Structures are given as structure tokens and as C-alpha cells.
Short mmCIF file of C-alpha atoms in Angstrom, two decimals:
data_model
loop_
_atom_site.label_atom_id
_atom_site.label_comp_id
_atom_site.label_asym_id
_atom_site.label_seq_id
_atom_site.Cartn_x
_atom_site.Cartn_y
_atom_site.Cartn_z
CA UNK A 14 -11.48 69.62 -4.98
CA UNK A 15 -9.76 72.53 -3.23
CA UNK A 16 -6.88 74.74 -4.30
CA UNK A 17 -3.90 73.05 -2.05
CA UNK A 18 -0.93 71.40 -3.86
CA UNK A 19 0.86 68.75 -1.66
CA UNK A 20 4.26 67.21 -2.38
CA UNK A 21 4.88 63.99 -0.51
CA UNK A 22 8.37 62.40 0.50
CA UNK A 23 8.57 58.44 2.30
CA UNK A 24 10.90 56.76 3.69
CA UNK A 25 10.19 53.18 4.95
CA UNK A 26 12.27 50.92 7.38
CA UNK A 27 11.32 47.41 7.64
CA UNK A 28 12.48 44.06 9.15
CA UNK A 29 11.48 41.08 8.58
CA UNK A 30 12.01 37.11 9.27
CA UNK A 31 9.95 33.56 9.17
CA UNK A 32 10.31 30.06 10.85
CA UNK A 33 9.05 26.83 10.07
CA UNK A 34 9.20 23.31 12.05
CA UNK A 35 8.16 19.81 10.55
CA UNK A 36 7.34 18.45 13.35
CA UNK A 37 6.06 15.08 11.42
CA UNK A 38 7.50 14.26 7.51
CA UNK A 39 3.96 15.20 6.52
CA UNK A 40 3.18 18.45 8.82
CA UNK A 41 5.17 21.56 9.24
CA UNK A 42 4.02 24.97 11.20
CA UNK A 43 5.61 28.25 10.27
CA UNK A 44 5.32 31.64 11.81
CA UNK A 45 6.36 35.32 10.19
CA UNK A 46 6.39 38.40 10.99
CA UNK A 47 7.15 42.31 9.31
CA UNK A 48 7.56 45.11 11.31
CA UNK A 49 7.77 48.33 9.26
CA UNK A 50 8.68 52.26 10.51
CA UNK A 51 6.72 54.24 7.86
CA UNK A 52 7.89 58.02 7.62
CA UNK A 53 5.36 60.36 5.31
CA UNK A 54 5.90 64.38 5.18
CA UNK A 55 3.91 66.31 3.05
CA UNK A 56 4.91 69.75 2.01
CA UNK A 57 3.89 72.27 -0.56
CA UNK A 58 1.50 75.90 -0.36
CA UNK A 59 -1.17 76.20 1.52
CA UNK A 60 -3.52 77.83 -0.81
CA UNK A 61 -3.32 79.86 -4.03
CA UNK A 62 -5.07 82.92 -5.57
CA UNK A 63 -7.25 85.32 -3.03
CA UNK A 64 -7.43 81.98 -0.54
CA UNK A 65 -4.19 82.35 0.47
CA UNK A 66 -4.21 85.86 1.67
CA UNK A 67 -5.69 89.07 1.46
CA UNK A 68 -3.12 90.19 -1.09
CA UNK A 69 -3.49 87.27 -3.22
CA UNK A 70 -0.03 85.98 -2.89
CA UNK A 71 0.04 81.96 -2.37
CA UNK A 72 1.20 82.09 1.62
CA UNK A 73 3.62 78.99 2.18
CA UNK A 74 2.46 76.21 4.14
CA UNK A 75 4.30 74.49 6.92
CA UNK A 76 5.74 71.02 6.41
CA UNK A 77 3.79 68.30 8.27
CA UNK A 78 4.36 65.27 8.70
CA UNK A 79 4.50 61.59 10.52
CA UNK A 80 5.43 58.45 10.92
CA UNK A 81 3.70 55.10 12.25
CA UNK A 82 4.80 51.67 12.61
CA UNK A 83 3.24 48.43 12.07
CA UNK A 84 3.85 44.96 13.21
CA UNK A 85 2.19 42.44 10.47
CA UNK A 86 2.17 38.99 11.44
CA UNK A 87 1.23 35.73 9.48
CA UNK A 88 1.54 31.95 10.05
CA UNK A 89 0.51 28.96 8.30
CA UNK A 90 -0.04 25.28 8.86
CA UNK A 91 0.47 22.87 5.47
CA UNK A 92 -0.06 19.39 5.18
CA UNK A 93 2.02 17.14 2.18
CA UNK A 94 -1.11 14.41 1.88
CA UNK A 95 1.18 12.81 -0.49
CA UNK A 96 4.31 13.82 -2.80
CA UNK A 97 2.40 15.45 -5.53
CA UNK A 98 -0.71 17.10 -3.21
CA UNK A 99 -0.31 19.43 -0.44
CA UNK A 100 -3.25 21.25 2.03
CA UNK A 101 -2.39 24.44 3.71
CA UNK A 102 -4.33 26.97 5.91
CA UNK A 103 -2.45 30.38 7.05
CA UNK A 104 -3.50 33.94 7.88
CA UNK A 105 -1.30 36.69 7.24
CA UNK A 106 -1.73 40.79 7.95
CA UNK A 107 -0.98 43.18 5.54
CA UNK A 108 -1.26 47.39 5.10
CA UNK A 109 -1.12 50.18 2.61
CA UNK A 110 0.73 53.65 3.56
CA UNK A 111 -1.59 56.18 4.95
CA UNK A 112 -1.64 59.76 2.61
CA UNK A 113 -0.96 63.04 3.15
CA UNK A 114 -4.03 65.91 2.75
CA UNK A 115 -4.15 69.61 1.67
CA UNK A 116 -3.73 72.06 4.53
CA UNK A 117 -7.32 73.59 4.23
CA UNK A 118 -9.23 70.49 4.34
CA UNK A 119 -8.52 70.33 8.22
CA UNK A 120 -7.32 73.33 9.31
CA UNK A 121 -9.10 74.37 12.84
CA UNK A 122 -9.46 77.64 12.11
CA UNK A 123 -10.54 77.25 8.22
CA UNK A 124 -14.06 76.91 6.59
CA UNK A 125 -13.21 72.91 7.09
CA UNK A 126 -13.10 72.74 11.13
CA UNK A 127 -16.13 71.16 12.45
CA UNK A 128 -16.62 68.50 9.49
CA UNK A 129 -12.72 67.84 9.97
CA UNK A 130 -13.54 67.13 13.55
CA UNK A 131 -16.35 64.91 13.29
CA UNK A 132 -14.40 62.94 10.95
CA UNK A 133 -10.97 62.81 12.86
CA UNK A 134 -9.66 64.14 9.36
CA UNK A 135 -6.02 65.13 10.03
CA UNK A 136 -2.37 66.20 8.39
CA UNK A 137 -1.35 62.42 7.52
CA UNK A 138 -4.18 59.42 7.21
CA UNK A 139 -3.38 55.97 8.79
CA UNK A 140 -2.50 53.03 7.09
CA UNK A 141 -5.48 50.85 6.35
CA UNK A 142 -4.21 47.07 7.05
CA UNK A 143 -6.25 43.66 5.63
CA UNK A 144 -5.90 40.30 7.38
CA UNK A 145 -6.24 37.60 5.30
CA UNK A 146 -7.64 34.16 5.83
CA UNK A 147 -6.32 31.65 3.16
CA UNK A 148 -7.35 27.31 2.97
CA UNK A 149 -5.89 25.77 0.05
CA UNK A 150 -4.63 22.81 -1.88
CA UNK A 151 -1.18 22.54 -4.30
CA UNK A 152 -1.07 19.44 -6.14
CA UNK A 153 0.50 17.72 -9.09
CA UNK A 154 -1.58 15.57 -11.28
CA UNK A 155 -1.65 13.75 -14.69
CA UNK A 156 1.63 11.83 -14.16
CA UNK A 157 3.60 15.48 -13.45
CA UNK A 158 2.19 16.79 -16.13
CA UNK A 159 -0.74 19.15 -14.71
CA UNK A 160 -0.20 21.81 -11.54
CA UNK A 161 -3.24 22.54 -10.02
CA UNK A 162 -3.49 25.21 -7.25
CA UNK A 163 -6.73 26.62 -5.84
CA UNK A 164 -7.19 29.09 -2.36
CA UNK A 165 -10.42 30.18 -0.58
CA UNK A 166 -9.89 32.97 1.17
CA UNK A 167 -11.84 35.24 3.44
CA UNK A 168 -10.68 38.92 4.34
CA UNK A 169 -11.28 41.60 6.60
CA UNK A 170 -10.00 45.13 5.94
CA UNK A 171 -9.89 47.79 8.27
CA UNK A 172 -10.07 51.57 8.49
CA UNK A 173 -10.09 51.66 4.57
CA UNK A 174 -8.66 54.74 3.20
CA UNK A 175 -11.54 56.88 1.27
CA UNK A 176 -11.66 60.68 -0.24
CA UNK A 177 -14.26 62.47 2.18
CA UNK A 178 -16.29 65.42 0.37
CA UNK A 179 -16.70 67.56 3.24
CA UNK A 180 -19.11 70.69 2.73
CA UNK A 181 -16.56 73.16 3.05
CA UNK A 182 -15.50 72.17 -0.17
CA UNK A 183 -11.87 70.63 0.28
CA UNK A 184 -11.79 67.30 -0.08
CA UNK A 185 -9.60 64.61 2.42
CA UNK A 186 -8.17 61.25 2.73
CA UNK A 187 -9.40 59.46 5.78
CA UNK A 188 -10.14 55.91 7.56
CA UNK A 189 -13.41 56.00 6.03
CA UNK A 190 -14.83 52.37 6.98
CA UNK A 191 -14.39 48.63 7.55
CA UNK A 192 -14.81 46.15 5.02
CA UNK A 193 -14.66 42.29 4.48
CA UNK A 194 -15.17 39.70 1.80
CA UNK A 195 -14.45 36.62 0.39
CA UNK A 196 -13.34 35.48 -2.34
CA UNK A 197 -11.34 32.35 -4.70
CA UNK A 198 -8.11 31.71 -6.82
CA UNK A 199 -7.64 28.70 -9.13
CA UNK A 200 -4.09 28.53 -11.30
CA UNK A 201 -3.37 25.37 -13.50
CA UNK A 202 -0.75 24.56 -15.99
CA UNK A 203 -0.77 21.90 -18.16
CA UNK A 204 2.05 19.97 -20.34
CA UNK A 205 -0.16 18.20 -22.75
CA UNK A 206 2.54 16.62 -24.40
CA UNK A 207 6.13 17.13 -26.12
CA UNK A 208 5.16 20.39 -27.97
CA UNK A 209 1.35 21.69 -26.16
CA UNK A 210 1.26 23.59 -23.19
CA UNK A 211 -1.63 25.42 -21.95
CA UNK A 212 -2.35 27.74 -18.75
CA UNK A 213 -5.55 29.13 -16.43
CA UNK A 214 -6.17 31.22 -13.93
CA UNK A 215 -9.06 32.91 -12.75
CA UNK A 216 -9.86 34.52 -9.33
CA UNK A 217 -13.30 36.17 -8.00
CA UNK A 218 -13.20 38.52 -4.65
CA UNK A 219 -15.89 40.47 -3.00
CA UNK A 220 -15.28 42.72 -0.65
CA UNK A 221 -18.28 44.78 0.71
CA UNK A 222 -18.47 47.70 3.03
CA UNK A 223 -19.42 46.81 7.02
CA UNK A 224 -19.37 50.23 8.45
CA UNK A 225 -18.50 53.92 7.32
CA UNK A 226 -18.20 57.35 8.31
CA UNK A 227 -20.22 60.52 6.63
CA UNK A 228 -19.29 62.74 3.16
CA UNK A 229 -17.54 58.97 1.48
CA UNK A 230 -20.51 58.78 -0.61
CA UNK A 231 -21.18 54.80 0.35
CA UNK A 232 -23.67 53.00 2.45
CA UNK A 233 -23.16 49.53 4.58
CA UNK A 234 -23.04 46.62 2.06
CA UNK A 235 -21.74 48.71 -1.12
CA UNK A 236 -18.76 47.25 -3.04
CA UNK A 237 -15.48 48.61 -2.20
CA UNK A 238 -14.31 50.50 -5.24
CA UNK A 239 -11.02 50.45 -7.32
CA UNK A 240 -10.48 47.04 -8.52
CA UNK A 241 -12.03 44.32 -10.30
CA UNK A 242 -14.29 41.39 -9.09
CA UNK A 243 -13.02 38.70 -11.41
CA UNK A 244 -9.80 38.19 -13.54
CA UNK A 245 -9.24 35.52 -15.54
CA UNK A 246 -6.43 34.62 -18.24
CA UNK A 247 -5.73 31.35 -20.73
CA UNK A 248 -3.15 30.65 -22.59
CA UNK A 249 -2.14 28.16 -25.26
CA UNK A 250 1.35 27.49 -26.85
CA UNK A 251 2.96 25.12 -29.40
CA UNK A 252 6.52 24.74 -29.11
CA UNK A 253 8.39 23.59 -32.67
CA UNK A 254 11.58 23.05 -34.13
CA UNK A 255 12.52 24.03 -37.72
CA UNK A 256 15.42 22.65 -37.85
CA UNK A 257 18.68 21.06 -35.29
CA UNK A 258 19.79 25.29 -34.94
CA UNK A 259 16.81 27.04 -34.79
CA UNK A 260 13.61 26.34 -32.76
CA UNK A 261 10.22 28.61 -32.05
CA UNK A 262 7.08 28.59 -30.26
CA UNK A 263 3.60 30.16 -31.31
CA UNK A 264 1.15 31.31 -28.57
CA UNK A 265 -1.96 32.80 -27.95
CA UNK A 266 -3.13 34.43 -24.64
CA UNK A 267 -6.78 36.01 -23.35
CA UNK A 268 -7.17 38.02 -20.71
CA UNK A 269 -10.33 39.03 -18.90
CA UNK A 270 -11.07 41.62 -16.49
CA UNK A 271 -14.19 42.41 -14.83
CA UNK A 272 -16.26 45.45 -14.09
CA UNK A 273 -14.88 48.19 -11.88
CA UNK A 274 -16.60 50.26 -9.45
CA UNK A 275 -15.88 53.79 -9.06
CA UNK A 276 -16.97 57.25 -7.07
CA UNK A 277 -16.80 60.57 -7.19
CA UNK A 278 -17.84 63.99 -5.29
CA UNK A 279 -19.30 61.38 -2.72
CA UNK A 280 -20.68 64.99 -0.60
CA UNK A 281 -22.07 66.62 -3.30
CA UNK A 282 -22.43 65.08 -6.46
CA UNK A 283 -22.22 61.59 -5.39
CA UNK A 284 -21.04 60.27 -9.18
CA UNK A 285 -21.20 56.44 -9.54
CA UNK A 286 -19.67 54.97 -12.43
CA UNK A 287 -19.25 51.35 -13.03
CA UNK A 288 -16.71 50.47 -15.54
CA UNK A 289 -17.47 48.12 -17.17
CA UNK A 290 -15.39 44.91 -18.30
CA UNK A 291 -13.13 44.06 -21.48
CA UNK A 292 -11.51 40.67 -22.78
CA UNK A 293 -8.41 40.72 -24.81
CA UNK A 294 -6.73 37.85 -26.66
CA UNK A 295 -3.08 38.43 -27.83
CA UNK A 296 -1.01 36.52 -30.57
CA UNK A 297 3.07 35.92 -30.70
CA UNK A 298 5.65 33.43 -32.99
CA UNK A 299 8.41 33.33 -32.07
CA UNK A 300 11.70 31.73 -33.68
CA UNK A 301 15.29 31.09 -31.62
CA UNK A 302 18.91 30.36 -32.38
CA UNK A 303 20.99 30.97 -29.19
CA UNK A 304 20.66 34.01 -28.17
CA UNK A 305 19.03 35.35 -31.18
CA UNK A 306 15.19 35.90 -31.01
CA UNK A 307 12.74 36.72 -33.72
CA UNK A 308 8.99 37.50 -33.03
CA UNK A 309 5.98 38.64 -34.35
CA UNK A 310 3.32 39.96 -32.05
CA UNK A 311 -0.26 41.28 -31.82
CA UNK A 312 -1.96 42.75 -28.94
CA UNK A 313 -5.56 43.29 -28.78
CA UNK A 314 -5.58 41.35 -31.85
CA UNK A 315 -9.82 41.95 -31.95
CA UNK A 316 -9.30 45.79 -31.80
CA UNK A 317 -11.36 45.34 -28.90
CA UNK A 318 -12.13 49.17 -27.46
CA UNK A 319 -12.66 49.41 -23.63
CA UNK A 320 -12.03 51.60 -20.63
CA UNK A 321 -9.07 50.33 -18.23
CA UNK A 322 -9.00 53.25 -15.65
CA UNK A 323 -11.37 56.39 -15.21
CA UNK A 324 -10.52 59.91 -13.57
CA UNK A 325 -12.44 61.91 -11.53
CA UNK A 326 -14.66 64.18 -13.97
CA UNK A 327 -15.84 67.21 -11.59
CA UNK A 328 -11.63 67.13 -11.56
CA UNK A 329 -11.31 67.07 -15.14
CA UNK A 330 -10.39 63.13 -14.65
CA UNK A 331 -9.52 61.34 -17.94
CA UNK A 332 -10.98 58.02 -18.89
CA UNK A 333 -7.63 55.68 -20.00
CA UNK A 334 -8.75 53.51 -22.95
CA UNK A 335 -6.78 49.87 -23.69
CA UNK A 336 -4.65 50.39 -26.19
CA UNK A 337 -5.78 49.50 -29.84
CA UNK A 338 -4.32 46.44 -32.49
CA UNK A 339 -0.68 46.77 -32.11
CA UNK A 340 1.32 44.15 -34.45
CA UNK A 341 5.10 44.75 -34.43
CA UNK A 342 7.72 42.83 -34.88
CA UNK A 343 10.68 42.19 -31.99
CA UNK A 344 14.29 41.24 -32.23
CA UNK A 345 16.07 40.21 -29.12
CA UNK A 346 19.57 39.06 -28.40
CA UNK A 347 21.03 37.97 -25.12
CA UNK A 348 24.43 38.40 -24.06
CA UNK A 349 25.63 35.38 -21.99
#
């Protein structure tokens, strides 16, 4: 909540390179690295209505503003066991932009100061940066015909960025806690033969909070909100030929994502909501002659009715629903 309206501008400068050495036919070592300028003002009014001044004319606030830099390194050590099967380990850091907060939510002389203080709530948040711990396996089976690819992973994320409720009333963006996890990936792709091809992927990640600071509204060993714990796809296709000029291809995809965590007013209200998951399968033929395509598609062929983002409601949030049965009908022509 609070009254302040804040434009942003960024402007990012980056540079970045990798090496790798085989120092065997079967072992190589490579070694990365990004470093990234990251430039964030935020500008807008400082209040509106009878907060900004006695006269109840919006008072202009003062552009403020920052930049940090960031230095995110990553290396890897992979393993070709044989031609078709490779085993890799590699850690690699990454980060997320920090955010800019309304003028009253930490201004030293407003209703905000000494919550703003114990919090180390300022102008501009830091960026929150993960480091991720990756073992894993690429391989080719079947006689070429199947790619299998599966990753373990283990991550720790630091100085997460989370909306404090402070009891002043203004909310802020700060480094509100540590949090690590673990979590899986598999991917395969099959060529069953001349016209069958099928595809799967799923991946599960749990990330929990280790530590965090007051007014975020979550305790040690919550999930971390925003995203999904498992996503998993499948898809199936049969590829045809009706005659020597024109050929086609008629698939079917379903798509599953999990629940999603979510919370609001964490100082006051303290709203959890816990979205929860959806599956939808989605239909397409296809016919081709050069660079002429035909195709008939459906999405969310089952009608299936299900929540894919939620808003804030003490903000007036809305709740974003998947889109219903769509069937249409697409013509597509490529120009060589």
C-alpha cells in the first residue's frame, strides 16, 4: 500500500567470456565469468492528496537512484564416458536487479523511520543473486534414436527480494531472507520410428526459507513464493505425407503446472493463498507445401478453467484465469 507512484529507468552494462581445456579426449574443464554494471533510478511524486502537503498539492519527489555491479562466476567439469553419454558437474552464480521503493516507505523523517531502519529499507534494493550447484548426465540411447538428459541440482539464494509491510503503512522492497533448495530436471526425446516422435520433461524444485527479517509475513522453513514446484510437459506427433508435394504432421501436447504459493499484507493481514495447479493438453494438424502452411489448432482443448497468476487483493489485485477452448485455424507462408 501507500500513495507513492514510482517510475523506474535501467540501464545495464555487461561483459562477459568462457574457457574450456580438454586436457584428456574424455575430460575437459571450463571456467566463465559475467560481470555486469547495473544502473536503476527511480523517479516520480512523492505523495498525493493531503500527504503531500498541507495544501494538498502532490509535492514532487527527488530522483534517486543507484547503481551496483556484480561479478557472477561459473565453471564446470564434464566427462564424455563414451560417444553417446556424457557426466558433468558445474556451479554457476546468477542475480536478479534490485527495485526501486516509494519515497515514504523510508523516509527518515516520515511515519516510516524507525521500521525503515531496523530493516535497512532504502531508495534502491540490492540484487538478490542464487548459486547453483548442478551434477548431471547427457546421453544418447536406442541406436540415436532417444536423448536423455537429467540434472540434480542444489541451490542457495541469497538476500531474496520480499515486499515488507511495515506498520506505518507503506509498503517496501527489501533483502528480506536467505533461502536454499534442491531440486531435479529430466528432458527426453524420442524418434520412435520414420513417422512417431514423442517428448518429456518434467522438473521438481524446492526452495525453502533459512532466515528472514520482520513485516515479510514468512517464518524459517516456509516455501519461497512466486513459482511453481513441478512442471511437466509430453508431447506426441505423427509426421505424414499425402502426397510427393504436400506433407503434414498431427500433434498433441500436455502441459502441467503445479501449485503456486503466494502472500499478501505479510504486516497486517498476512493473506496466504496457494494457487492451486492446472493441466492442459493442446491439439494441432498441420499440412505443408513449401512454404505454404495450413493448420488447425486447439488450445485447452478440455476447457479446463484454472488460475495462472493472482494479484494482490487488499490492492485490488486481479486473479488471471488460463484462457478458455480456443480452435482457430492458421495459414502461414515463408518467404525464402
Amino acid at each position: 500500500g501507500g500513495p507513492d507512484q514510482v517510475s523506474e529507468k535501467q540501464r545495464q552494462q555487461s561483459v562477459f567470456g568462457e574457457v574450456n581445456y580438454s586436457f584428456t579426449p574424455r575430460w575437459t574443464l571450463g571456467v566463465g565469468g559475467r560481470y555486469l554494471k547495473d544502473s536503476l533510478a527511480s523517479f516520480g511524486t512523492a505523495a498525493e492528496g493531503f500527504l503531500a502537503s498541507p495544501t494538498g498539492f502532490a509535492a514532487a519527489a527527488p530522483t534517486v537512484g543507484g547503481s551496483s555491479s556484480i561479478f557472477n562466476p561459473s565453471g564446470y567439469l564434464r566427462f564424455k564416458a563414451t560417444d553417446d553419454m556424457t557426466y558433468y558437474v558445474q556451479a554457476a552464480r546468477g542475480f536478479r536487479s534490485g527495485n526501486s521503493n516509494q519515497a515514504l516507505s523510508y523516509d527518515p523523517n516520515g511515519p516510516c523511520a524507525a521500521s525503515a531502519k531496523i530493516l535497512g529499507l532504502g531508495p534502491l534494493t540490492d540484487p538478490d543473486t542464487l548459486w547453483t550447484y548442478e551434477l548431471g548426465l547427457k546421453s544418447v540411447l536406442w541406436q540415436q534414436r532417444l536423448a536423455a538428459n537429467l540434472a540434480l541440482f542444489h541451490q542457495k539464494w541469497s538476500g531474496v527480494q520480499l515486499l515488507a509491510n511495515q506498520p506505518c503503512g507503506f509498503d517496501g522492497v527489501l533483502n528480506g531472507g536467505d533461502a536454499s533448495g534442491n531440486g531435479a530436471e529430466l528432458e527426453m526425446n524420442a524418434r520412435i520410428n520414420s513417422a512417431w516422435s514423442a517428448n518429456l520433461s518434467a522438473s521438481y524444485v524446492h526452495n525453502k526459507f533459512d532466515s528472514v527479517k520482520p513485516y515479510v509475513g514468512f517464518a524459517v522453513g516456509d516455501r519461497v513464493p512466486g513459482a511453481p514446484e513441478e512442471n511437466a510437459s509430453a508431447g506426441l506427433q505423427y509426421d505424414f505425407a499425402l502426397n510427393s508435394r504436400w506433407k503434414g504432421y498431427a500433434r498433441g501436447d500436455y502441459v502441467y503446472v503445479g501449485d503456486v504459493h503466494y502472500r499478501f499484507d505479510p504486516g497486517t493481514l498476512n493473506i496466504g493463498i496457494l494457487q492451486g495447479g492446472y493441466a492442459q493438453a493442446n491439439l494441432r494438424l498441420a499440412v505443408q507445401r513449401e512454404n505454404l502452411s495450413l493448420e488447425l489448432f486447439g488450445h485447452n482443448v478440455t476447457d479446463k478453467r484454472a488460475a495462472v497468476a493472482t494479484g494482490d487483493p487488499t490492492q485490488n489485485g486481479f486473479t488471471y484465469l488460463l484462457r478458455p477452448r480456443e480452435i482457430g485455424i492458421e495459414v502461414r507462408y515463408s518467404y525464402d
